[in-house]
Coordinates of C-alpha atoms and ligand atoms in Angstrom, one line a residue:
X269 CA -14.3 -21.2 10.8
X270 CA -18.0 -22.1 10.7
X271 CA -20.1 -22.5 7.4
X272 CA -22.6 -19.6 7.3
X273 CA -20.4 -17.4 9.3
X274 CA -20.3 -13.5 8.3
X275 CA -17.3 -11.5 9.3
X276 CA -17.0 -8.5 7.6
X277 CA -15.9 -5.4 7.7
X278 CA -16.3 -2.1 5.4
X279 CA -13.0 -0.7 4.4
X280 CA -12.0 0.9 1.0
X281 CA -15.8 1.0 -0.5
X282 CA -15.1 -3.3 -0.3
X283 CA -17.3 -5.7 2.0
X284 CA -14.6 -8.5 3.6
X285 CA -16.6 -11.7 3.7
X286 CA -14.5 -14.8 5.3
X287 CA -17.6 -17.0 4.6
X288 CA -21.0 -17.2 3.5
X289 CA -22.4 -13.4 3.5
X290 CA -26.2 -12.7 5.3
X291 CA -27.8 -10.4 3.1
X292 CA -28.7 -8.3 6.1
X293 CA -25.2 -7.6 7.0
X294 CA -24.5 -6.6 3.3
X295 CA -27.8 -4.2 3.0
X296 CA -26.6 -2.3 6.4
X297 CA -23.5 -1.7 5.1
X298 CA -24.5 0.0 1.7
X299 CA -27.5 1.7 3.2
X300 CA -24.9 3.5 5.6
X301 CA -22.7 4.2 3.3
X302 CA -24.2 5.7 0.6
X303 CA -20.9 7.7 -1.0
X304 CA -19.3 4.6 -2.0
X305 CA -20.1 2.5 -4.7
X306 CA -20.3 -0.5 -3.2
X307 CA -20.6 -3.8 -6.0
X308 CA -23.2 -5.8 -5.3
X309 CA -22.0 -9.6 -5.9
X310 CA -24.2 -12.9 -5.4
X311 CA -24.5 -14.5 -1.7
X312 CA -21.5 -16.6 -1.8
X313 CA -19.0 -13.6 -1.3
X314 CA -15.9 -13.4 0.5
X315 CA -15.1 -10.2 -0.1
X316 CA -17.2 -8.0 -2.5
X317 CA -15.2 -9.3 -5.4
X318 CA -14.4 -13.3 -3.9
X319 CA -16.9 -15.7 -4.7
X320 CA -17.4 -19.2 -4.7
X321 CA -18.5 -21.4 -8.7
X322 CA -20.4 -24.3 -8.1
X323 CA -17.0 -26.5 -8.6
X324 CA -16.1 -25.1 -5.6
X325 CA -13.4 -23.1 -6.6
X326 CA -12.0 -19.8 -5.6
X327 CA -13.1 -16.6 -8.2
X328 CA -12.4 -13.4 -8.5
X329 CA -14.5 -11.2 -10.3
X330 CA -16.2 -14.6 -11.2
X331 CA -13.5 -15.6 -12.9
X332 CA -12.3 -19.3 -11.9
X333 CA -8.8 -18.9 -10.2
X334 CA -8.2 -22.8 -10.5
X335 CA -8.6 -21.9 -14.2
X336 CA -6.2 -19.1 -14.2
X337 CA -3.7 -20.5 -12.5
X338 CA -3.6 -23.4 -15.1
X339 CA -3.6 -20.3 -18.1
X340 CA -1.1 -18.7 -16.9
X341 CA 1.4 -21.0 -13.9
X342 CA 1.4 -20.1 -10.6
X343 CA 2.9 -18.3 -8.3
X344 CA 0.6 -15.8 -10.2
X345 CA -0.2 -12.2 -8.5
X346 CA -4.1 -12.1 -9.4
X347 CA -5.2 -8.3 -9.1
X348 CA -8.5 -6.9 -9.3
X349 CA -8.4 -3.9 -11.4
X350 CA -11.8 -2.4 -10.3
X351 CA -11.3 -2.9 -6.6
X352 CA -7.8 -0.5 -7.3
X353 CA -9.8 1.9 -8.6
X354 CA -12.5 1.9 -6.6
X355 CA -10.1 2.2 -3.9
X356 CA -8.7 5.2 -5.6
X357 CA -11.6 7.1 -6.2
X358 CA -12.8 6.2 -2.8
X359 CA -9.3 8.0 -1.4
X360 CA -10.1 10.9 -3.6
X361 CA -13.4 11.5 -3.4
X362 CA -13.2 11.6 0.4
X363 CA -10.3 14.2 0.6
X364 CA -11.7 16.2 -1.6
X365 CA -15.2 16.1 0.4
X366 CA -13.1 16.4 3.5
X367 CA -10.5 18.4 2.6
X368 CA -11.6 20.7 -0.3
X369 CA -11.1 20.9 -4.0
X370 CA -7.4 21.6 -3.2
X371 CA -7.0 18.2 -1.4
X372 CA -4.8 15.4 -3.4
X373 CA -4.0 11.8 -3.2
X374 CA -0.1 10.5 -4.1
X375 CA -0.6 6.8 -4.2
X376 CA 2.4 5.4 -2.4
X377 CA 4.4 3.7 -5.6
X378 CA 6.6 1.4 -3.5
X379 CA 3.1 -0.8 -2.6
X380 CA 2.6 -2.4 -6.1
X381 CA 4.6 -0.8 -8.9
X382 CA 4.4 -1.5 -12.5
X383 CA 3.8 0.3 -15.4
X384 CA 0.1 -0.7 -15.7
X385 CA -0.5 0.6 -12.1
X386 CA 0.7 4.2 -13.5
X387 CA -2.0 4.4 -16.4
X388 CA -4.8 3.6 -14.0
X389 CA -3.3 6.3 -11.7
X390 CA -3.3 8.3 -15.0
X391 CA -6.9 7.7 -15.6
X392 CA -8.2 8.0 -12.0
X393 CA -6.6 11.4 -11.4
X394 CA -4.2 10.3 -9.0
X395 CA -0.7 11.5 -8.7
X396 CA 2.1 9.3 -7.3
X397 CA 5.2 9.3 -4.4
X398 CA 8.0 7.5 -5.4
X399 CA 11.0 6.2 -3.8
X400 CA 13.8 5.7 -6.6
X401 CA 15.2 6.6 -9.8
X402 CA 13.6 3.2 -11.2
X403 CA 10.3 4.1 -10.1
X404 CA 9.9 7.5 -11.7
X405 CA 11.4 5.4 -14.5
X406 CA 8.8 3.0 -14.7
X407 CA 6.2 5.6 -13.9
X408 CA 7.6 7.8 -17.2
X409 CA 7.4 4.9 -19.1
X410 CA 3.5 4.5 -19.3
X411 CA 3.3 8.3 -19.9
X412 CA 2.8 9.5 -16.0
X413 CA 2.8 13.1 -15.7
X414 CA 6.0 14.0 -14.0
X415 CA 4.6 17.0 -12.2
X416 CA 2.3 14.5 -10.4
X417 CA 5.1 12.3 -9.1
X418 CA 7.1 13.7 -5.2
X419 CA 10.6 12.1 -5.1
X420 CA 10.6 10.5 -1.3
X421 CA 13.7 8.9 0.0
X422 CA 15.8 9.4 2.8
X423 CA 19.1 8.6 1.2
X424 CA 18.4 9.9 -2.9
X425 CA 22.1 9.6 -4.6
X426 CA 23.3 12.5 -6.6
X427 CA 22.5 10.8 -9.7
X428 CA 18.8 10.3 -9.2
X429 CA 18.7 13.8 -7.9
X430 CA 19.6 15.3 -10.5
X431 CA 17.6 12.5 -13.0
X432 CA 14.3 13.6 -11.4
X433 CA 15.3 17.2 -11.8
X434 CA 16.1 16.8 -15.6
X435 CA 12.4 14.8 -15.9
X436 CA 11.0 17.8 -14.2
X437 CA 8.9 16.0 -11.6
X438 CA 6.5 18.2 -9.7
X439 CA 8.0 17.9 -6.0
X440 CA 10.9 16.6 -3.8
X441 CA 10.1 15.2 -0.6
X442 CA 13.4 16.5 1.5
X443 CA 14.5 14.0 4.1
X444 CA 17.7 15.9 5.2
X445 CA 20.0 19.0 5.2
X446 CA 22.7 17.5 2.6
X447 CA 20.3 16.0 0.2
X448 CA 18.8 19.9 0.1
X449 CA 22.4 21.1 -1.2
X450 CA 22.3 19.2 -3.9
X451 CA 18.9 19.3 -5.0
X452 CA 19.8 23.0 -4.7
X453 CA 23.0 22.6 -6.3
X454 CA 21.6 20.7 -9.6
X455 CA 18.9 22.9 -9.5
X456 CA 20.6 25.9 -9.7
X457 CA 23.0 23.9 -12.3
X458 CA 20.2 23.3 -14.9
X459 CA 18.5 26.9 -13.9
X460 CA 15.0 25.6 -12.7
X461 CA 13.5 26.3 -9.4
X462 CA 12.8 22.9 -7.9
X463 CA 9.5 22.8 -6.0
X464 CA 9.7 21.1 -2.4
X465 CA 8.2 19.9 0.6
X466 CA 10.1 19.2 3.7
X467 CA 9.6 15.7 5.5
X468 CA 9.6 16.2 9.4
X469 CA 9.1 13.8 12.1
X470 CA 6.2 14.9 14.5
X471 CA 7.3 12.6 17.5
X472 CA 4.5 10.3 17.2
X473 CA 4.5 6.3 17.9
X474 CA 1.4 5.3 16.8
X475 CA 1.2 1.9 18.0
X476 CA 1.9 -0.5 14.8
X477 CA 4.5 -2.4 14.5
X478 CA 7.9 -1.3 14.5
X479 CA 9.4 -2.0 11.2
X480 CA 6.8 0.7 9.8
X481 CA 6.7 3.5 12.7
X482 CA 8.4 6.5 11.1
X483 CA 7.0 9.3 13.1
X484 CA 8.7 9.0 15.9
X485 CA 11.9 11.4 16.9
X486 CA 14.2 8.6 16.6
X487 CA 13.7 7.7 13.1
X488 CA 15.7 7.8 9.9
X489 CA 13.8 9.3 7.8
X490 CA 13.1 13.6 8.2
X491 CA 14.3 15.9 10.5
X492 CA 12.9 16.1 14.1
X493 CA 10.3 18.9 15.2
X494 CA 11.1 18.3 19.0
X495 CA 14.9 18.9 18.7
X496 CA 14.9 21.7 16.8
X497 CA 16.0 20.5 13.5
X498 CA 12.9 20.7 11.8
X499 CA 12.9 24.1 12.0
X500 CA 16.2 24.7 11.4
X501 CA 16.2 22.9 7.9
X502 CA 13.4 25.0 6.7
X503 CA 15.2 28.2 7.3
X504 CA 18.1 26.8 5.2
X505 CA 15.6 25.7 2.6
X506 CA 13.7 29.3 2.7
X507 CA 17.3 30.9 2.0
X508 CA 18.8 28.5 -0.7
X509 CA 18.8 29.2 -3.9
X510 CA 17.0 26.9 -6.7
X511 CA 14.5 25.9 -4.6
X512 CA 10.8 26.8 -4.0
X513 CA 9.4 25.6 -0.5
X514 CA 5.7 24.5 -1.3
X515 CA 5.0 23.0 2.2
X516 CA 5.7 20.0 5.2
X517 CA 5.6 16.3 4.7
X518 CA 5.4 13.8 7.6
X519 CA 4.6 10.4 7.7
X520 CA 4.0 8.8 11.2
X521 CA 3.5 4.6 10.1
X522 CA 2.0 2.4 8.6
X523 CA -1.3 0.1 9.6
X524 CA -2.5 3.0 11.6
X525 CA -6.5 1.5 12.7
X526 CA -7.2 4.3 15.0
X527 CA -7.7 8.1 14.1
X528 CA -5.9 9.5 17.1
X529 CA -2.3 9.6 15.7
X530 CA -3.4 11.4 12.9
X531 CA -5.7 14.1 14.9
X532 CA -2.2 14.2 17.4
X533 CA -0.5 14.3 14.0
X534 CA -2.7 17.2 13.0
X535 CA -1.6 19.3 16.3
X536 CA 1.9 18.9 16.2
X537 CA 2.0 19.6 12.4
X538 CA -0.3 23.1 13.1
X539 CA 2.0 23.9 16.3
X540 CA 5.2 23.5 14.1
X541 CA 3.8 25.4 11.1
X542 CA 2.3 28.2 13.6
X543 CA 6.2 28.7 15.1
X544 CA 8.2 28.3 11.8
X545 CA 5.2 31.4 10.7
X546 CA 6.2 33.5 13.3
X547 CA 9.7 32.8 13.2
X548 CA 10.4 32.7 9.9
X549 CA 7.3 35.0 7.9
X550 CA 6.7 31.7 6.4
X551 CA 2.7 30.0 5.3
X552 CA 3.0 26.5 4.0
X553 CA 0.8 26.4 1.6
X554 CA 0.8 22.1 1.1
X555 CA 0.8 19.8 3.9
X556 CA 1.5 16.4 3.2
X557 CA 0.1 14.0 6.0
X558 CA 1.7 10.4 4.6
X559 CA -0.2 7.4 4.0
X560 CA -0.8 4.2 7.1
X561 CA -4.4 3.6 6.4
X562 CA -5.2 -0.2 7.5
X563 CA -6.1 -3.3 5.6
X564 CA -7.6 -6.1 7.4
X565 CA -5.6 -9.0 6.4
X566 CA -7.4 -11.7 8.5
X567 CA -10.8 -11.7 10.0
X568 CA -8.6 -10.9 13.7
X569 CA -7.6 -7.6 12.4
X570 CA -10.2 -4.6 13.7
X571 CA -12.0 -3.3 11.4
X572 CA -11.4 0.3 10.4
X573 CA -13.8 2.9 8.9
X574 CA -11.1 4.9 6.4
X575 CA -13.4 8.0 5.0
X576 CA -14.6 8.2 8.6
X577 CA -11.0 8.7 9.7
X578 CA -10.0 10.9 7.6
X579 CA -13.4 13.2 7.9
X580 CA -12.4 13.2 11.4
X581 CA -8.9 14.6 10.8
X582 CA -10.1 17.1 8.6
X583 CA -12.4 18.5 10.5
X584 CA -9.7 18.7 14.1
X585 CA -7.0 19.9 11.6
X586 CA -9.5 23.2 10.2
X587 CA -10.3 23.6 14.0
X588 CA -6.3 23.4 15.0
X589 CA -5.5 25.6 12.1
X590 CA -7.9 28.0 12.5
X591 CA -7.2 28.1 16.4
X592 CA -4.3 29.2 15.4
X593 CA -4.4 31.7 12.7
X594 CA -3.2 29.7 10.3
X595 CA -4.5 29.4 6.3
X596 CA -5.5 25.7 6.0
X597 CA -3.0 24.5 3.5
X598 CA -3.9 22.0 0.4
X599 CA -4.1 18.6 2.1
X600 CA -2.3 15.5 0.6
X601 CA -2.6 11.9 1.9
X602 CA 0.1 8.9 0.5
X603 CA -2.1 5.7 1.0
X604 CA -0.5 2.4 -0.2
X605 CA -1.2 -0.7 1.3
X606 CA -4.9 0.9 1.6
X607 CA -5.3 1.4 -2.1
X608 CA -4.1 -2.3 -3.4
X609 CA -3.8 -4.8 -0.8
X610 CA -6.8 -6.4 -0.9
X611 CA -7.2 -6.5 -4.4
X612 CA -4.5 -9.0 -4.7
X613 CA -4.5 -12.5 -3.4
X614 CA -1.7 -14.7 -4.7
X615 CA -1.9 -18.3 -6.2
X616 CA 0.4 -21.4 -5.4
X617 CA 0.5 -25.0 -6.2
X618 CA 0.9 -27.2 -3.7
X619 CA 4.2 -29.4 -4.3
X620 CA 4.6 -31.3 -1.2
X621 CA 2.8 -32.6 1.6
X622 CA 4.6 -33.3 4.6
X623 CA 4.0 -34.7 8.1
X624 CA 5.9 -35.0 11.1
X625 CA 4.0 -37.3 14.0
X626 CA 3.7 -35.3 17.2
X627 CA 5.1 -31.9 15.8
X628 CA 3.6 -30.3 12.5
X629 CA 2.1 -30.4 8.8
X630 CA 3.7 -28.8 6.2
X631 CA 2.5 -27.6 2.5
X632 CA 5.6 -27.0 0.3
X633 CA 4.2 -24.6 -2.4
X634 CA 6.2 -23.3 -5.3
X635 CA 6.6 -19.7 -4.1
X636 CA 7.2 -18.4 -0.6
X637 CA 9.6 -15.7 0.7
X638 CA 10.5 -14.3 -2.7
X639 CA 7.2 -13.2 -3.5
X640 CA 5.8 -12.6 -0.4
X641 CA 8.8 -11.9 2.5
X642 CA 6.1 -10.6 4.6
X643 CA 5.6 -13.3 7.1
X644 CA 9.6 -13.9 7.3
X645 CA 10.4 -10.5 7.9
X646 CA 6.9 -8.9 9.8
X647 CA 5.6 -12.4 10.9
X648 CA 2.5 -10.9 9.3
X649 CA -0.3 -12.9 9.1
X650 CA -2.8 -13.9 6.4
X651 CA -6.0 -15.6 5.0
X652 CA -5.6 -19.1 2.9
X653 CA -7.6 -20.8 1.4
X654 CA -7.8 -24.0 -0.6
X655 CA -8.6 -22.0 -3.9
X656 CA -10.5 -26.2 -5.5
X657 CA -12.3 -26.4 -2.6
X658 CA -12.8 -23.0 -1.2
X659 CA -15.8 -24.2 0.4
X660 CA -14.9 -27.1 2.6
X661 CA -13.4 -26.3 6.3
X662 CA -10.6 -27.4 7.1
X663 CA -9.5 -30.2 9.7
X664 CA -5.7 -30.7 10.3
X665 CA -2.8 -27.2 10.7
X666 CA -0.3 -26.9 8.0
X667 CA 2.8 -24.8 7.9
X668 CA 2.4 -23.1 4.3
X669 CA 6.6 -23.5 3.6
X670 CA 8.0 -21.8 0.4
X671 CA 10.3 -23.3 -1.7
X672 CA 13.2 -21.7 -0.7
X673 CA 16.8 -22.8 1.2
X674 CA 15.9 -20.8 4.6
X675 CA 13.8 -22.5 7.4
X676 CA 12.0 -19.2 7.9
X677 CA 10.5 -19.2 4.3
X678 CA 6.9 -19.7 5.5
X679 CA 3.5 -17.7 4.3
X680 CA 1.7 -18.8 7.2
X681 CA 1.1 -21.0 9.9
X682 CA -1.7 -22.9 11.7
X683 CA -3.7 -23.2 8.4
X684 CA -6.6 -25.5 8.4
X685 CA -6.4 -27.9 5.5
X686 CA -8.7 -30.0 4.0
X687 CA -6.7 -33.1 3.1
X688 CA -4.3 -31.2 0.7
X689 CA -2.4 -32.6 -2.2
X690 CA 0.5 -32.1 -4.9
X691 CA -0.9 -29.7 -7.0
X692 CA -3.9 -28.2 -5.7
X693 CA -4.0 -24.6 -5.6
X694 CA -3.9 -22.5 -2.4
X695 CA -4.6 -19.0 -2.5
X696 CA -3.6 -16.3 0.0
X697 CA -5.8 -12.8 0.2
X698 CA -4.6 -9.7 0.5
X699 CA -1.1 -9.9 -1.0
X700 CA -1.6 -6.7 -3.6
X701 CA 0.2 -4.6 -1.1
X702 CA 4.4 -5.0 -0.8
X703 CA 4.4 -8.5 -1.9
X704 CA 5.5 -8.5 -5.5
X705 CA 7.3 -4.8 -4.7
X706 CA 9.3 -6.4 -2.2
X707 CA 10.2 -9.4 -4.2
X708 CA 13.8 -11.2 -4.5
X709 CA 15.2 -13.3 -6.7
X710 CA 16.6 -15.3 -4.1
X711 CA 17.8 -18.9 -5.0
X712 CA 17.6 -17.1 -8.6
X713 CA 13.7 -18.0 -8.5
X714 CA 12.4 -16.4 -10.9
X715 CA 9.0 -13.5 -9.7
X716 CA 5.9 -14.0 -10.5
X717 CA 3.7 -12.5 -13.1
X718 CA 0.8 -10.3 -12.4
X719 CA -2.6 -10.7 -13.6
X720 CA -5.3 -8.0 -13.6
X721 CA -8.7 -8.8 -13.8
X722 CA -11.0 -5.5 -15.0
X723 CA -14.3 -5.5 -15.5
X724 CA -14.5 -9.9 -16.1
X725 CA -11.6 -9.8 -18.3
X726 CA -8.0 -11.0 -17.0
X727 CA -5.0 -9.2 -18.5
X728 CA -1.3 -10.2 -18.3
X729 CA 0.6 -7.1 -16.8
X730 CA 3.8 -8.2 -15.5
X731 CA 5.1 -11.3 -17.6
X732 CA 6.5 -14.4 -15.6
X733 CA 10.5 -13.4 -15.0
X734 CA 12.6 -16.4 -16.9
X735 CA 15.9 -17.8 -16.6
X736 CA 17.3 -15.4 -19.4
X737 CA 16.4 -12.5 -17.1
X738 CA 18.1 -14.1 -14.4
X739 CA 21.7 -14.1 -15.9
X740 CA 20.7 -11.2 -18.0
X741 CA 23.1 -8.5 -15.6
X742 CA 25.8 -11.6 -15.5
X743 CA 28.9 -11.1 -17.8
Ligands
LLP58 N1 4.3 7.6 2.5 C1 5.5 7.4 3.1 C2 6.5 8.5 3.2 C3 5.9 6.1 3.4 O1 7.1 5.9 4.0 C4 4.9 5.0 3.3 C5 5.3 3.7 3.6 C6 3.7 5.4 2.7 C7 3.4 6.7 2.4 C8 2.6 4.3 2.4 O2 2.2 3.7 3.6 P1 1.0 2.7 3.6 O3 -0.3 3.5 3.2 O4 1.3 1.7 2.5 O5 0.9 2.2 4.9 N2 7.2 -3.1 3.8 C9 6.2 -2.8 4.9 C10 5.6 -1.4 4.7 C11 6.7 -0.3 4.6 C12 6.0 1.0 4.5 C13 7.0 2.0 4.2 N3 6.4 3.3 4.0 C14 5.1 -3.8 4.9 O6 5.2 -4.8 4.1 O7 4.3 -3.8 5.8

């Protein structure tokens, strides 16, 4: 990586800076993009809210990370509050500009869930998908509606059926034809009419990687357009009773960079609706288009334009729609990984410095696979940096190795290092997204706290888990 090197892109109202930012670079940016409230930070930038004190460590919202991760120990999640909101109101203004006033944004819970997260989806408008019991839970706990929330899953248990039901969340997201029974059955039970969209798969494989594709016919999760089944589980839900059919869900993957799947998505959705119409005398009136938007995670990912996407798909689906005779429903979108990835990076001390002549270096920190599985499990990649001396290039690869008894327990490889030591502090960008939600507690390590940082001012949101918590469930 050379010193005075810009690589950016614009994604989420943020500027992605890897190195030192040219001011030209920057002003295109927010001249082009004038519905986004781009922040405008000082030249050392490395993303719009990453920036460089003149100890040469690592801040975030010019706050010294080296200093917080002495406040509060590390691993430490360290989130920036006002790039999650911005990202929020970003997602929402664009829908609704796209979309209409109709249009509505269900953050995706199962990216970074907490109870703080639900009060600043409280305050930005935002309603939420969620995947569990505990979820709803948590987001009930820090006073989320519960007609904002839509109960996802492919595999809900009777229990949390009939839980979300008595807590008189707003929608069900209905994966298959036996969870419909029994959201029919407890609705019928307690005497409510239970609102619901139906999840279908569209048959689209939209080139990411395969752990996240969910829109293709093979899948688990919804019921299949192309084989009939689709169609045949909305008639069922049309006729049961207890339950109010409010539209069509489908979610095709995740890390989506191009617009195509979603314009494809858009034509198979308005084909489908336009047959279960004639068939059935049925209008959807909400259509529920998933999340998938991208996050750039290293300076190789492309760069993706998100408002621009979704302008796009707005406009082919009102052209498919209408082509078709069909009332253009209220649009939702489920972004994620968009709305809080890059807002996190996460902070580890180095413990041990290893190397082996002729093969490789390796940086033992005191995290690894239990708060970030994604490299074990995706062999995703990420940006780290040597958050002392976030400056300096690097000269020698490192393995970054977690602490943890598995030889996979990495965070990345092929890092350049400047000379590291015991106790330095590395931090790794973009980890707000399904790092801390897919935490374990294996080796009984205890997870990380999370830190937000709004508006200059860092706030403790998640407290450090402790040994007591670890045996609390033992008897
Ligand atoms: N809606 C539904 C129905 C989903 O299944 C998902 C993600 C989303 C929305 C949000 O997608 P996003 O905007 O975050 O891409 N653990 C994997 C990601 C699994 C995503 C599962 N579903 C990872 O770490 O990459």
């Amino acid at each position: 990586m050379k010193q005075n090197e810009a690589v950016f892109s614009e994604m989420s109202g943020q500027l992605f800076y890897r190195k030192i930012g040219s001011r030209y670079i920057r002003d295109k940016i927010i001249m082009e993009k004038n519905y986004i409230d781009v922040q405008k930070g000082n030249e050392n930038m490395l993303y719009s809210n990453l920036s460089i004190n003149e100890s040469g460590h690592l801040c975030m919202q010019n706050q010294d990370t080296v200093e917080l991760a002495g406040k509060y120990g590390t691993p430490l999640y360290l989130m920036d509050e006002n790039v999650i909101r911005n990202n929020l109101r970003m997602f929402r203004s664009i829908m609704k500009h796209s979309f209409g006033n109709q249009a509505e944004v269900f953050y995706a819970s199962k990216a970074l869930c907490f109870k703080q997260m639900y009060r600043i989806l409280s305050e930005e408008n935002i309603c939420a998908d969620a995947v569990s019991a505990s979820e709803i839970y948590t987001a009930l706990h820090a006073g989320f509606d519960p007609e904002k929330i839509l109960f996802h899953g492919s595999a809900k248990t009777r229990d949390e059926i009939q839980y979300a039901i008595r807590n008189h969340i707003g929608y069900f997201a209905v994966d298959n034809a036996e969870e419909l029974k029994r959201i029919s059955q407890c609705a019928v039970h307690d005497n409510i009419t239970q609102k619901i969209l139906i999840r279908v798969t569209p048959g689209i494989d939209p080139h990411t990687f395969e752990a996240v594709k969910t829109g293709k016919v093979d899948s688990k999760f919804g019921a299949a357009i192309e084989t009939g089944q689709a169609l045949q589980i909305v008639e069922e839900a049309l006729r049961m009773p207890g339950i109010k059919v409010s539209g069509i869900h489908s979610h095709i993957g995740s890390q989506i960079f191009e617009t195509e799947p979603y314009l494809k998505e858009a034509d198979v959705l308005a084909e489908f609706l336009a047959r279960v119409k004639s068939e059935c005398g049925w209008e959807c009136s909400i259509l529920d288009i998933g999340g998938g938007f991208p996050v750039r995670y290293t300076e190789d990912d492309p760069s993706a334009d998100i408002p621009k996407m979704l302008q796009e798909t707005a406009e082919h689906m009102k052209q498919s729609f209408a082509e078709k005779n069909l009332k253009m429903p209220s649009v939702w979108i489920e972004p994620g990984r968009s709305a809080v990835a890059a807002a996190g990076i996460t902070l580890y001390s180095v413990q041990s410095i290893k190397r082996i002549p002729g093969y490789r270096n390796y940086a033992a920190v005191d995290g690894g696979m239990t708060d970030n599985p994604r490299y074990a499990l995706y062999r995703s990649l990420y940006t780290v940096l040597q958050a002392d001396c976030a400056e300096t290039e690097g000269n020698e690869p490192f393995t970054i190795a977690g602490r943890c008894c598995e030889s996979g327990d990495k965070i990345a490889e092929n890092i350049m290092l400047k000379d590291p030591k015991p106790d330095d502090i590395l931090a790794v960008l973009c980890t707000g997204a399904y790092n801390y939600s897919m935490a374990s507690n294996y080796n009984r390590v205890c997870r990380a706290p999370i830190v937000l940082i709004h508006n200059g001012i860092d706030h403790l949101c998640v407290r450090r888990e402790t040994v007591e918590d670890i045996i609390a469930c033992d008897l």
